mmCIF file of C-alpha atoms in Angstrom:
data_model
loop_
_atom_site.group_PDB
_atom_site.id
_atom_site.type_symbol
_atom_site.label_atom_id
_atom_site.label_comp_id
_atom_site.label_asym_id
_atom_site.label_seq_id
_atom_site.Cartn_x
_atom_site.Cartn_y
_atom_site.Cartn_z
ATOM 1 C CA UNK A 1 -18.284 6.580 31.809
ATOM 2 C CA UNK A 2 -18.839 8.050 35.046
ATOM 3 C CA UNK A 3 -18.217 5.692 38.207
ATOM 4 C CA UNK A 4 -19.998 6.292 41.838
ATOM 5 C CA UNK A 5 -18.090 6.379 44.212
ATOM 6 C CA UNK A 6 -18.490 2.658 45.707
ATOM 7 C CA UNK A 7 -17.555 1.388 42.050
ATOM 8 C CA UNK A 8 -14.616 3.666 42.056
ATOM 9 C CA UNK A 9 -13.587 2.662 45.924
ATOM 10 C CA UNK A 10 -14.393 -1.654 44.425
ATOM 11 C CA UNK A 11 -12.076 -0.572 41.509
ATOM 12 C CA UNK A 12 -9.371 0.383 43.259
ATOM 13 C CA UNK A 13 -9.374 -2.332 45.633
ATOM 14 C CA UNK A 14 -8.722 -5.251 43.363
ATOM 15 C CA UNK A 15 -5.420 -3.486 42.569
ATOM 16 C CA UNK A 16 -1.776 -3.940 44.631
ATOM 17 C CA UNK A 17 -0.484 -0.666 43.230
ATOM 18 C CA UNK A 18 -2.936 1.762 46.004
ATOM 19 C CA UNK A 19 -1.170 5.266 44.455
ATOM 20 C CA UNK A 20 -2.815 5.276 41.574
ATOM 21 C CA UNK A 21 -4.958 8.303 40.745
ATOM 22 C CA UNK A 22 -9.206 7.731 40.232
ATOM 23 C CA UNK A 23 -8.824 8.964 36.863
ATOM 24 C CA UNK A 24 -6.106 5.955 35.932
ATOM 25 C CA UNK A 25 -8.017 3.448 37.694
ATOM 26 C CA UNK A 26 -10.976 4.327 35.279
ATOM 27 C CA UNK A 27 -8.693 4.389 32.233
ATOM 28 C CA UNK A 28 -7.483 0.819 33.027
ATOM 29 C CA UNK A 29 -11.598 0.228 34.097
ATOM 30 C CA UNK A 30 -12.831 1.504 31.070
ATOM 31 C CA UNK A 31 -10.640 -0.674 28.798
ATOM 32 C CA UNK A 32 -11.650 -3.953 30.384
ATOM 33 C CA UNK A 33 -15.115 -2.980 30.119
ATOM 34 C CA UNK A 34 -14.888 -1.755 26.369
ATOM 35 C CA UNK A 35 -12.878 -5.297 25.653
ATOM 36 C CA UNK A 36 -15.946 -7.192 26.960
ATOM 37 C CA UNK A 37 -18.543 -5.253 24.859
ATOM 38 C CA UNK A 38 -16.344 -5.708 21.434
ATOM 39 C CA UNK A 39 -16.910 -9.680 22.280
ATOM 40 C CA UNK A 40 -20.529 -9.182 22.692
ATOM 41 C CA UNK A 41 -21.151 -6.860 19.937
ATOM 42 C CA UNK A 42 -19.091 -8.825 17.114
ATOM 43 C CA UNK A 43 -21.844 -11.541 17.890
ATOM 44 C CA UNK A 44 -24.418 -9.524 18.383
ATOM 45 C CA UNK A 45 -23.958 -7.471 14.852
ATOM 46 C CA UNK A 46 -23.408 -11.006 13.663
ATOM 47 C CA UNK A 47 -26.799 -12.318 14.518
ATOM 48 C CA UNK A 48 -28.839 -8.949 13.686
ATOM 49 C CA UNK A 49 -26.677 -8.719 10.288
ATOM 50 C CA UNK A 50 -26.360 -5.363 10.829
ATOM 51 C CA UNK A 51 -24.983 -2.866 8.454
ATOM 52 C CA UNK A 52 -20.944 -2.025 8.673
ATOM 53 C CA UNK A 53 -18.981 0.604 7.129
ATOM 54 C CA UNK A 54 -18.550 -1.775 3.713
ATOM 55 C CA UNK A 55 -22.510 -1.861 3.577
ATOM 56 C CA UNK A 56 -22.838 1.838 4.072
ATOM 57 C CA UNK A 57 -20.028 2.578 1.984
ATOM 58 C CA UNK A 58 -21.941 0.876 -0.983
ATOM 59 C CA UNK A 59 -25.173 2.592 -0.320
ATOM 60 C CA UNK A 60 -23.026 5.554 -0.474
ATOM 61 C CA UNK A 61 -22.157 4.899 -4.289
ATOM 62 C CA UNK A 62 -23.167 7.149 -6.785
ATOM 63 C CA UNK A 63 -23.759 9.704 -4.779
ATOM 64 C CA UNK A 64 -20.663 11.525 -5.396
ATOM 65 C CA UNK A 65 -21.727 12.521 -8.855
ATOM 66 C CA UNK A 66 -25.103 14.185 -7.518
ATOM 67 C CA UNK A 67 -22.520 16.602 -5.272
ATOM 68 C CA UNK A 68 -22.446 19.571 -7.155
ATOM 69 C CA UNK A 69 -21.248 22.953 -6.498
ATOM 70 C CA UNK A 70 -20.246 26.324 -8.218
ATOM 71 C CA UNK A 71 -16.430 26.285 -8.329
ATOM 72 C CA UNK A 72 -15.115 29.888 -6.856
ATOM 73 C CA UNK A 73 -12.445 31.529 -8.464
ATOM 74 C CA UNK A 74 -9.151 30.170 -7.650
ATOM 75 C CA UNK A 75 -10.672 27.613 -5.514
ATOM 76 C CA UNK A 76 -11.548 24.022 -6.859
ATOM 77 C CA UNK A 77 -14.543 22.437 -5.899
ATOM 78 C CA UNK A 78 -14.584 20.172 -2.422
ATOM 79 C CA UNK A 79 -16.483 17.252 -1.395
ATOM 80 C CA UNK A 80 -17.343 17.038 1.905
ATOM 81 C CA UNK A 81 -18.849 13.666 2.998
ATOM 82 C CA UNK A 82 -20.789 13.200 6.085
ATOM 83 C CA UNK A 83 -20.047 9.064 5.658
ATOM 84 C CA UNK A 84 -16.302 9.186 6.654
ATOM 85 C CA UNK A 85 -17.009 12.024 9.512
ATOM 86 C CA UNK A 86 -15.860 11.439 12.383
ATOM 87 C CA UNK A 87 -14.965 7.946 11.560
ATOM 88 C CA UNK A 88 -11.068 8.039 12.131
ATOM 89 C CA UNK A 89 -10.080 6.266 15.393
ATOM 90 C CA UNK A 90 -8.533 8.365 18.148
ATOM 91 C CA UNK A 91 -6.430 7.939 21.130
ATOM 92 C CA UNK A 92 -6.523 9.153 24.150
ATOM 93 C CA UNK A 93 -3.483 9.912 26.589
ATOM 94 C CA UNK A 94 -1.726 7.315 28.114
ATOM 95 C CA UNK A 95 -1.815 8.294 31.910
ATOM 96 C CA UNK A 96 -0.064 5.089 33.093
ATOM 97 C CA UNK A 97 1.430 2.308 32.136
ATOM 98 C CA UNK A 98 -1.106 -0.311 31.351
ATOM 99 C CA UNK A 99 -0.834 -3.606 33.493
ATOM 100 C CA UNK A 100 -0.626 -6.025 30.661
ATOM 101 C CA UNK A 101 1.360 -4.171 28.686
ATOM 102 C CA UNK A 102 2.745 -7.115 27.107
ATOM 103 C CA UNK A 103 -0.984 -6.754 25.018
ATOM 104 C CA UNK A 104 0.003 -3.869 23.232
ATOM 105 C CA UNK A 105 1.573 -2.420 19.862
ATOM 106 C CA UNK A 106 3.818 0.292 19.487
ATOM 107 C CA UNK A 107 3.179 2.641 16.105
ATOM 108 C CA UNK A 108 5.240 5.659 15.400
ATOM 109 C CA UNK A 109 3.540 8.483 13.934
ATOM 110 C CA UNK A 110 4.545 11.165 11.682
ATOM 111 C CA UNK A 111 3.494 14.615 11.763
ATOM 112 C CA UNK A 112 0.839 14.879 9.361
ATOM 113 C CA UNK A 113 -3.005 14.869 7.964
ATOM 114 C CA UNK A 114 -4.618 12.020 9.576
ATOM 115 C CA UNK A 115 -7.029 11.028 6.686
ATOM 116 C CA UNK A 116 -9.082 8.022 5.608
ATOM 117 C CA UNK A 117 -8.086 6.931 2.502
ATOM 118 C CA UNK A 118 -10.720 5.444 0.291
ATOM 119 C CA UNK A 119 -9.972 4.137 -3.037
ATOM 120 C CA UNK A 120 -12.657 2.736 -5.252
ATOM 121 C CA UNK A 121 -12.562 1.844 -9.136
ATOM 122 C CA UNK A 122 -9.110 3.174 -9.374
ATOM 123 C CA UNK A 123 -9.458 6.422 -8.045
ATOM 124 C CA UNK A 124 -8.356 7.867 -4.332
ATOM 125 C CA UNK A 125 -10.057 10.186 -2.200
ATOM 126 C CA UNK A 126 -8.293 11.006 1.744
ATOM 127 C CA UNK A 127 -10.885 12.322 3.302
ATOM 128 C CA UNK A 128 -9.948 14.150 6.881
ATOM 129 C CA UNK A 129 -11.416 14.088 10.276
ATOM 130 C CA UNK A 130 -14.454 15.990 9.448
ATOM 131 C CA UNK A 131 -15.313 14.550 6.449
ATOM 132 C CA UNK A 132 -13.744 16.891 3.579
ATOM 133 C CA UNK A 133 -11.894 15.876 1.054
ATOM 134 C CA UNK A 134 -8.092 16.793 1.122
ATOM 135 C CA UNK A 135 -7.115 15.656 -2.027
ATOM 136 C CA UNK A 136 -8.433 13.360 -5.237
ATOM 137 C CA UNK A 137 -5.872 11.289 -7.729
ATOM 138 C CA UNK A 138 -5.652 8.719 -9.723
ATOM 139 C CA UNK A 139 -4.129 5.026 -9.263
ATOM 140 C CA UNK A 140 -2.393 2.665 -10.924
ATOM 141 C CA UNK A 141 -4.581 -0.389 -9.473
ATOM 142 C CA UNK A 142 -7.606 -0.176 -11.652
ATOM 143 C CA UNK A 143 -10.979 -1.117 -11.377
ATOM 144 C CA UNK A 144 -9.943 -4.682 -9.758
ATOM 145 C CA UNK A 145 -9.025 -2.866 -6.690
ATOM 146 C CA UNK A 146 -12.598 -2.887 -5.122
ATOM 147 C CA UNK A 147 -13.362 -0.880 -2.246
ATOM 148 C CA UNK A 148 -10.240 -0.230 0.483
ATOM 149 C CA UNK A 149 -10.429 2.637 3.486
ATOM 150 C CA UNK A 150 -6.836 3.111 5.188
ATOM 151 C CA UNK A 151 -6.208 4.852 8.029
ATOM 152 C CA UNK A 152 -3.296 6.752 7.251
ATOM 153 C CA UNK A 153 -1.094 10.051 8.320
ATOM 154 C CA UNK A 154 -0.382 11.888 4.519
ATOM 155 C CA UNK A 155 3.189 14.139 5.275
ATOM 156 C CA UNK A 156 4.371 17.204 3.389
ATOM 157 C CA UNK A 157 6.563 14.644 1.407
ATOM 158 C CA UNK A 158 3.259 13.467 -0.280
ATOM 159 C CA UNK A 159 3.860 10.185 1.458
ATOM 160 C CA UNK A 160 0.410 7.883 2.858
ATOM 161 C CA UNK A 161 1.819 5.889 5.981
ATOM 162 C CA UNK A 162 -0.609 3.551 6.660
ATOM 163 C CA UNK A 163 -1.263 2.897 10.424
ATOM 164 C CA UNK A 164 -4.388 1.275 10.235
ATOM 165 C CA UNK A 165 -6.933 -0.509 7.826
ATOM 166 C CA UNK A 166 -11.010 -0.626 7.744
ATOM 167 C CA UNK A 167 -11.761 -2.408 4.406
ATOM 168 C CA UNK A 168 -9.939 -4.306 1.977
ATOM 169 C CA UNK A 169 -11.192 -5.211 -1.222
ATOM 170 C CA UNK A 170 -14.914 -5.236 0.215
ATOM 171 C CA UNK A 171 -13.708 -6.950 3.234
ATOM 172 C CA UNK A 172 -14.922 -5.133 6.110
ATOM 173 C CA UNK A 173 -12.246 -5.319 9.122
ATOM 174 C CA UNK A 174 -13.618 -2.896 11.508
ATOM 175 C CA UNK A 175 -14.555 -5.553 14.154
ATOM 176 C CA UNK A 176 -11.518 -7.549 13.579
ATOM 177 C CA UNK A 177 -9.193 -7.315 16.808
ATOM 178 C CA UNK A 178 -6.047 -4.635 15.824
ATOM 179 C CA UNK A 179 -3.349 -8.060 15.840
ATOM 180 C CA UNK A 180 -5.352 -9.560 13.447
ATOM 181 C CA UNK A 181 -5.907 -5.875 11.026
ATOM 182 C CA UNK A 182 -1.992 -5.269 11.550
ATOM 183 C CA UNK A 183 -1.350 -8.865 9.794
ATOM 184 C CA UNK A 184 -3.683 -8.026 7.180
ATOM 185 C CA UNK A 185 -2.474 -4.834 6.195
ATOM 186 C CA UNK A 186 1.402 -6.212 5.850
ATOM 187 C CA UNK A 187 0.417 -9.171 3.866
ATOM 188 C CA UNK A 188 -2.338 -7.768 1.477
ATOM 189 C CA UNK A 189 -0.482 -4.598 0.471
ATOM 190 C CA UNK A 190 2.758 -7.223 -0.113
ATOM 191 C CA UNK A 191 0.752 -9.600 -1.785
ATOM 192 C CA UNK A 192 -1.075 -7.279 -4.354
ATOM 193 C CA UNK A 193 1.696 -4.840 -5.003
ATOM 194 C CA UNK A 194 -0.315 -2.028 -3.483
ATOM 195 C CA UNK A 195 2.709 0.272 -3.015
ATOM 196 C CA UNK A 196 4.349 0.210 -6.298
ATOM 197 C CA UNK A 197 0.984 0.010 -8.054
ATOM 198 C CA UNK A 198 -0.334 3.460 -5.827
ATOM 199 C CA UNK A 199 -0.392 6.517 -7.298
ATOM 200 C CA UNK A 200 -0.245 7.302 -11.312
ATOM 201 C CA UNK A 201 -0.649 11.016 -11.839
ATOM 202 C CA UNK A 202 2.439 12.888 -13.132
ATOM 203 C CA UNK A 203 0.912 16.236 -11.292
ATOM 204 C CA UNK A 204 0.469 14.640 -8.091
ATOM 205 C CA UNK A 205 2.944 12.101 -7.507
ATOM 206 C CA UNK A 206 1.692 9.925 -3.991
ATOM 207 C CA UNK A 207 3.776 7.163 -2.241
ATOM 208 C CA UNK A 208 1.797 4.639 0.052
ATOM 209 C CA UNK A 209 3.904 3.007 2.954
ATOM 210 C CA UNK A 210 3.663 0.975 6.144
ATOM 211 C CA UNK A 211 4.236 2.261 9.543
ATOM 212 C CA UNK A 212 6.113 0.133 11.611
ATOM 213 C CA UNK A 213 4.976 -1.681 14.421
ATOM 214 C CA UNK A 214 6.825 -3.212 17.632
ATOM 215 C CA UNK A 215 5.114 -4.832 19.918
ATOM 216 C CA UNK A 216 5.767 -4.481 23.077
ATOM 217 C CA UNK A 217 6.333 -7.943 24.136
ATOM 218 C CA UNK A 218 9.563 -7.968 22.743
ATOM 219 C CA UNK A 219 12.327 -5.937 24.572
ATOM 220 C CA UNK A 220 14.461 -6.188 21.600
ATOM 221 C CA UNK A 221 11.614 -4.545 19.138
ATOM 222 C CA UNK A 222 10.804 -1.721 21.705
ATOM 223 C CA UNK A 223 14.094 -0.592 22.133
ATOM 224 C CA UNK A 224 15.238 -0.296 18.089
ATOM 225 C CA UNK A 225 12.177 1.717 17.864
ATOM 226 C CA UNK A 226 12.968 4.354 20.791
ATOM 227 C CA UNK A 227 16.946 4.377 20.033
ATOM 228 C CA UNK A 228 16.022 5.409 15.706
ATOM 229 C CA UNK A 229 16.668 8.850 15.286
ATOM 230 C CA UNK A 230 15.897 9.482 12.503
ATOM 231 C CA UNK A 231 12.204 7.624 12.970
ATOM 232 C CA UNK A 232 11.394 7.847 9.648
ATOM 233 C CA UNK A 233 13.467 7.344 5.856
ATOM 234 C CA UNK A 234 12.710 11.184 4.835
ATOM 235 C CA UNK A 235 14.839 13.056 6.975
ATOM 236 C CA UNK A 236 11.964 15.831 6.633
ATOM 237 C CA UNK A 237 9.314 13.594 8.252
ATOM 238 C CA UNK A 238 9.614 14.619 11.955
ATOM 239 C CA UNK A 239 7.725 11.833 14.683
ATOM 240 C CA UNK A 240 5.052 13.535 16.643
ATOM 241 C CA UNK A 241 4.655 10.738 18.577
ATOM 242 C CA UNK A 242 3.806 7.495 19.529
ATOM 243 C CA UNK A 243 0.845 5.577 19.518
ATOM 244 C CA UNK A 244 -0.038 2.087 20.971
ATOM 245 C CA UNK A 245 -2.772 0.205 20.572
ATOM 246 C CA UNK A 246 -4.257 -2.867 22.484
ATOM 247 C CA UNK A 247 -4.001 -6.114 20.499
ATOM 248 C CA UNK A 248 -7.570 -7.313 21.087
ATOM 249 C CA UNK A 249 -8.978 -3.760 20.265
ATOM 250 C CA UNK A 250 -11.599 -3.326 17.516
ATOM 251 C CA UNK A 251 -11.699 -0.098 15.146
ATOM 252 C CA UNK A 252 -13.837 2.254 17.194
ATOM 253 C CA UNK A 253 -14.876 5.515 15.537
ATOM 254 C CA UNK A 254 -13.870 8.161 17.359
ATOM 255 C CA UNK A 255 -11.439 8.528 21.440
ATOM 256 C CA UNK A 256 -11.085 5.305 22.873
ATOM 257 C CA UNK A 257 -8.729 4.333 25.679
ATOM 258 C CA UNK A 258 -7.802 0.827 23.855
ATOM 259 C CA UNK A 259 -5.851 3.606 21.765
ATOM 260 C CA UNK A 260 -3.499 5.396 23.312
ATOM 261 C CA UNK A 261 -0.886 8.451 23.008
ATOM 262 C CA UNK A 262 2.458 9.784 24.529
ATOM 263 C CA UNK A 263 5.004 12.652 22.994
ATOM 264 C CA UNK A 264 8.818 10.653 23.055
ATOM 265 C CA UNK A 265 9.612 12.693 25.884
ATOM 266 C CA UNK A 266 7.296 11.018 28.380
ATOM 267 C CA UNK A 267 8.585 7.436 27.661
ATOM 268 C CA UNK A 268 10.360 7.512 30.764
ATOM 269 C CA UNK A 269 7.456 9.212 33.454
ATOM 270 C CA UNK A 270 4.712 6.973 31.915
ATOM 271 C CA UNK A 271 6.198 3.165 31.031
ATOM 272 C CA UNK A 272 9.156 4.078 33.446
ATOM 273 C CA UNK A 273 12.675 4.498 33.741
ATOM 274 C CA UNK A 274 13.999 1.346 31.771
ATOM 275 C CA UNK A 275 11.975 2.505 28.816
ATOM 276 C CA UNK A 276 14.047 5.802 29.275
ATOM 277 C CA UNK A 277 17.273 4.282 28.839
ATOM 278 C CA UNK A 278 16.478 3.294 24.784
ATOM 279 C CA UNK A 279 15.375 6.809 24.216
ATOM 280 C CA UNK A 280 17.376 8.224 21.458
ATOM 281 C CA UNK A 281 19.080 11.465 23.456
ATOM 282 C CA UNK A 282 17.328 13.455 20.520
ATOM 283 C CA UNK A 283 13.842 13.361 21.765
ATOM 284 C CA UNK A 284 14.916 14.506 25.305
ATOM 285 C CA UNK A 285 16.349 17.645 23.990
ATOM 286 C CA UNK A 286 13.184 19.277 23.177
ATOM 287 C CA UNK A 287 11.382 19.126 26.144
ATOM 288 C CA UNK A 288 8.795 21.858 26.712
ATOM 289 C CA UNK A 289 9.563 24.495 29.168
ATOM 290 C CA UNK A 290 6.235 23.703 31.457
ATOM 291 C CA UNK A 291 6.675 20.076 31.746
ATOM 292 C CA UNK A 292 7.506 18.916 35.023
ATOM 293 C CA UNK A 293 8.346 14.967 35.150
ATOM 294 C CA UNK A 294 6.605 14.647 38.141
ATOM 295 C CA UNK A 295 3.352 15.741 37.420
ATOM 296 C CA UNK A 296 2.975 14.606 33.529
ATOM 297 C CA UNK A 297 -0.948 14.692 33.785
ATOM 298 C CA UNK A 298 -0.647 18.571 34.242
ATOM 299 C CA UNK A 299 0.984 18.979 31.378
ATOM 300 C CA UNK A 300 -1.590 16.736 29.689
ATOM 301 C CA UNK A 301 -4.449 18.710 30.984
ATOM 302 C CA UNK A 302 -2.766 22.342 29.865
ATOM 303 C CA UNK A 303 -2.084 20.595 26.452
ATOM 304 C CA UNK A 304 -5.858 19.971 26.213
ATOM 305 C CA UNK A 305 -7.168 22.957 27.475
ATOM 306 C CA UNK A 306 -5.009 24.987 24.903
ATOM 307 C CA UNK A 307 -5.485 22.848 22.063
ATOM 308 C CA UNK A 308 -9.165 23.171 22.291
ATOM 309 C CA UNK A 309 -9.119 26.721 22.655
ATOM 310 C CA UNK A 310 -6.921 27.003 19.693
ATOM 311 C CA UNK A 311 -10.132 24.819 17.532
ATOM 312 C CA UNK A 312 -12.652 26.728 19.024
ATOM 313 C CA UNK A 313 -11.020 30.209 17.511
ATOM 314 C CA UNK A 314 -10.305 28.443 14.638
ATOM 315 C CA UNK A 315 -13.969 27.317 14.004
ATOM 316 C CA UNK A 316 -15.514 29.623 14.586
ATOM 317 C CA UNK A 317 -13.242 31.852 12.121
ATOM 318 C CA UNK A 318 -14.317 29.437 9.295
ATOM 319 C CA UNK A 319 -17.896 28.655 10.308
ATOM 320 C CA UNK A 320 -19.036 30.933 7.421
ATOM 321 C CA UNK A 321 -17.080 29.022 4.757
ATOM 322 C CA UNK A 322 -17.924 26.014 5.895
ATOM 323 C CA UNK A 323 -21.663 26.837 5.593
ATOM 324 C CA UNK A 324 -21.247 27.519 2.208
ATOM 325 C CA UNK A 325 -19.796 23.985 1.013
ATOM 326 C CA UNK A 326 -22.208 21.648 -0.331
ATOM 327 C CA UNK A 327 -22.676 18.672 2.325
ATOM 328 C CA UNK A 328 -21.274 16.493 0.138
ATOM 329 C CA UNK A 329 -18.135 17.650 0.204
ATOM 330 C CA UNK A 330 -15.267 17.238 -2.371
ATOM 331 C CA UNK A 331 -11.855 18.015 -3.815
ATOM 332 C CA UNK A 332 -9.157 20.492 -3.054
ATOM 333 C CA UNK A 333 -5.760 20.676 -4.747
ATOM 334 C CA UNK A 334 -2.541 19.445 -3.069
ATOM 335 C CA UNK A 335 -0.058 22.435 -3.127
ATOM 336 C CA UNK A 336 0.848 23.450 0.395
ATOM 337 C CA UNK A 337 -0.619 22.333 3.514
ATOM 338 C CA UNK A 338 -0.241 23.091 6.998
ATOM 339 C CA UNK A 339 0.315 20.749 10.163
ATOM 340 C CA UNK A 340 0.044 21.078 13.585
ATOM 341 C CA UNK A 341 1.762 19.488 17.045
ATOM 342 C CA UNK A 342 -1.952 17.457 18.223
ATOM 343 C CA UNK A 343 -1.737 15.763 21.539
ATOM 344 C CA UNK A 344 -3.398 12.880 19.905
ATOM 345 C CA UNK A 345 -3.355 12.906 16.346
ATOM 346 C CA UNK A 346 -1.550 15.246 14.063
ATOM 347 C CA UNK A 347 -4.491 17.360 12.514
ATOM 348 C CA UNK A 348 -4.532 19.167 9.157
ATOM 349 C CA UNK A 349 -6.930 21.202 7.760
ATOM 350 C CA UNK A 350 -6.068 21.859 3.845
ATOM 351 C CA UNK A 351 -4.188 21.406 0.973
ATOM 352 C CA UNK A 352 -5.960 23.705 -1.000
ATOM 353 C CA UNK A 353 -3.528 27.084 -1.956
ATOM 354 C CA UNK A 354 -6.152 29.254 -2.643
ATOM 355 C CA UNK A 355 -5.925 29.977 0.725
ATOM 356 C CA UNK A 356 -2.384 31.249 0.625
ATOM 357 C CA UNK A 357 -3.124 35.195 0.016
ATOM 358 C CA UNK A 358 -5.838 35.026 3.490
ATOM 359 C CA UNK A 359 -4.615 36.268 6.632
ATOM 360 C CA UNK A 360 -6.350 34.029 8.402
ATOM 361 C CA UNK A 361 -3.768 30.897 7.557
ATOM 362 C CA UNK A 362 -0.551 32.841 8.391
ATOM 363 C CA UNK A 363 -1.896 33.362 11.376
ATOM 364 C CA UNK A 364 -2.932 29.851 12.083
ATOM 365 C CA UNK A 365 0.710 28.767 10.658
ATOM 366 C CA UNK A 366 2.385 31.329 12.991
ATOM 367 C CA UNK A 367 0.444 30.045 16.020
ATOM 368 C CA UNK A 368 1.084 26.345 15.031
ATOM 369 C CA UNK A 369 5.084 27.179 15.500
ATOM 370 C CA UNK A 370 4.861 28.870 18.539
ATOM 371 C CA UNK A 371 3.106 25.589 19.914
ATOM 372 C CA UNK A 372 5.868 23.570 18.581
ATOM 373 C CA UNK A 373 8.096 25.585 20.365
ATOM 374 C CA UNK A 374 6.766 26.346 23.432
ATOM 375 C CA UNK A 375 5.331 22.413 23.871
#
């Protein structure tokens, strides 16, 4: 959205707090204006009965079985499916605190894949960011488990946290608001055993869980969350960071700034001081060498500019091999995997060994440490 300079100088009048940057005021703008098209739109899609992810998903079956593609040697076959590109909901930074902040959910995220997971007639496929498959297994809920997408982070522990759900059993949920898709998730995966009914394979042994949520209403809620240290159960799952999402907010496919992101660190700087006090001493000891407190959106900025340098290399590195899959995608094995400190999302890229004897990966996994290190 780009805002002239009278809307911008309007904006910024109907606020009391004057010292807040053009770039927040649009933030804050482009939220309220993004709420009021989700209320026109569900109507709107309503009355044209036009075709959501469930539809689309459906038209999509079948197809699967018409991907085909010679396997290379000590690489299995990969499905690659332009239906779940780009479909994963993103965040963008938080670059101040929200004025109703009282509207919004607090996840904790895990570093990990972020994948949609789709499971259909039994079987489940977690599809990244860009469509291809990261791995393919086999569940214990049988065919009565109709079509389900999950939004989830997948760890090194082989463990699916679920932060977010699309469809359930055919129900499509994308326009639902987020309260009303958080309910759902708790109650369905409860009520139909999802997580102890998940994974079946003895070769590739899955666990599905729930991330939890606090909402930030409650004092109480937010500060158990930022005093846990450990975040997670596995002592091995480290938190990236946290996300927080607006209560009234439907699932948008790609950045939106109903979704938002801050490292643990910048609890205090962004939400303020009193948030600072329930951080967990732990997440303040890590701080990265070039962030200065009083000028967080820098750091954002640099954090950007670096991380999309770092994709561009690393595109264009792979450009050739990506050519070469089929467009349909498909299945890679789940051996090893590599993660990566994302200022929004925790990205992954493969689980497929093969790779392991290529130069090109220990140099990605050397580079992805140094980040970690250096911020």
């Amino acid at each position: 959205m780009t805002d002239s300079d009278d809307s911008t100088s309007r904006f910024t009048d109907l606020y009391k707090n004057k010292s807040r940057t053009a770039a927040d005021a649009r933030q804050s703008e482009r939220r309220r204006l993004l709420l009021e098209d989700q209320k026109r739109l569900r109507q709107t899609e309503v009355d044209q009965a036009r075709p959501g992810l469930l539809e689309l998903i459906e038209a999509e079956t079948g197809t699967d079985s018409d991907c085909s593609s010679e396997a290379q040697p000590r690489r299995p076959r990969v499905w690659y499916s332009k239906l779940y590109r780009d479909k994963i909901q993103q965040s963008e930074w938080m670059h101040e605190r929200p004025d109703d902040v009282d509207s919004w959910f607090l996840v904790p995220c895990p570093v990990g894949i972020r994948c949609l997971l789709v499971i259909r007639r039994g079987l489940a496929v977690a599809y990244d960011k860009s469509g291809r498959s990261v791995t393919k297994f086999t569940t214990k809920l049988g065919k009565k488990q109709r079509v389900t997408v999950l939004d989830c982070f997948l760890t090194k522990q082989k463990v699916f946290y679920v932060v977010d759900m699309l469809v359930y059993n055919e129900l499509d949920l994308v326009q639902c608001e987020c309260q009303f898709r958080f309910l759902w998730i708790r109650s369905k995966l409860e009520e139909d055993d999802v997580q102890n009914r998940f994974c079946m394979s003895k070769e590739k042994i899955y666990h599905l869980k729930l991330l939890p949520v606090y909402d930030l209403r409650d004092q109480n809620q937010i500060a158990d969350c930022l005093s846990r240290y450990p975040m997670f159960e596995e002592e091995e799952t480290r938190l990236d960071g946290l996300l927080f999402y607006h209560k009234e907010s439907n699932y948008m496919y790609g950045r939106t700034p109903l979704v938002t992101w801050l490292f643990p660190f910048m609890v205090p700087d962004v939400l303020g001081r009193e948030w600072g006090q329930s951080l967990h001493q732990q997440y303040l000891e890590n701080v990265p060498p070039n962030y200065d407190s009083q000028n967080y959106r820098s750091f954002m900025d640099e954090f950007d500019a670096r991380l999309e340098k770092k994709r561009s290399r690393r595109n264009n590195g792979r450009v050739t091999d990506m050519e070469s899959e089929d467009d349909c995608g498909g299945e890679t094995s789940n051996v090893g995997f590599s993660t990566e400190w994302d200022q929004m999302n925790t990205i992954g890229e493969t689980m497929d060994d093969s790779y392991e004897d290529e130069n090109w990966q220990h140099r990605e996994l050397d580079e992805v440490r140094r980040l970690e290190m250096e911020g």
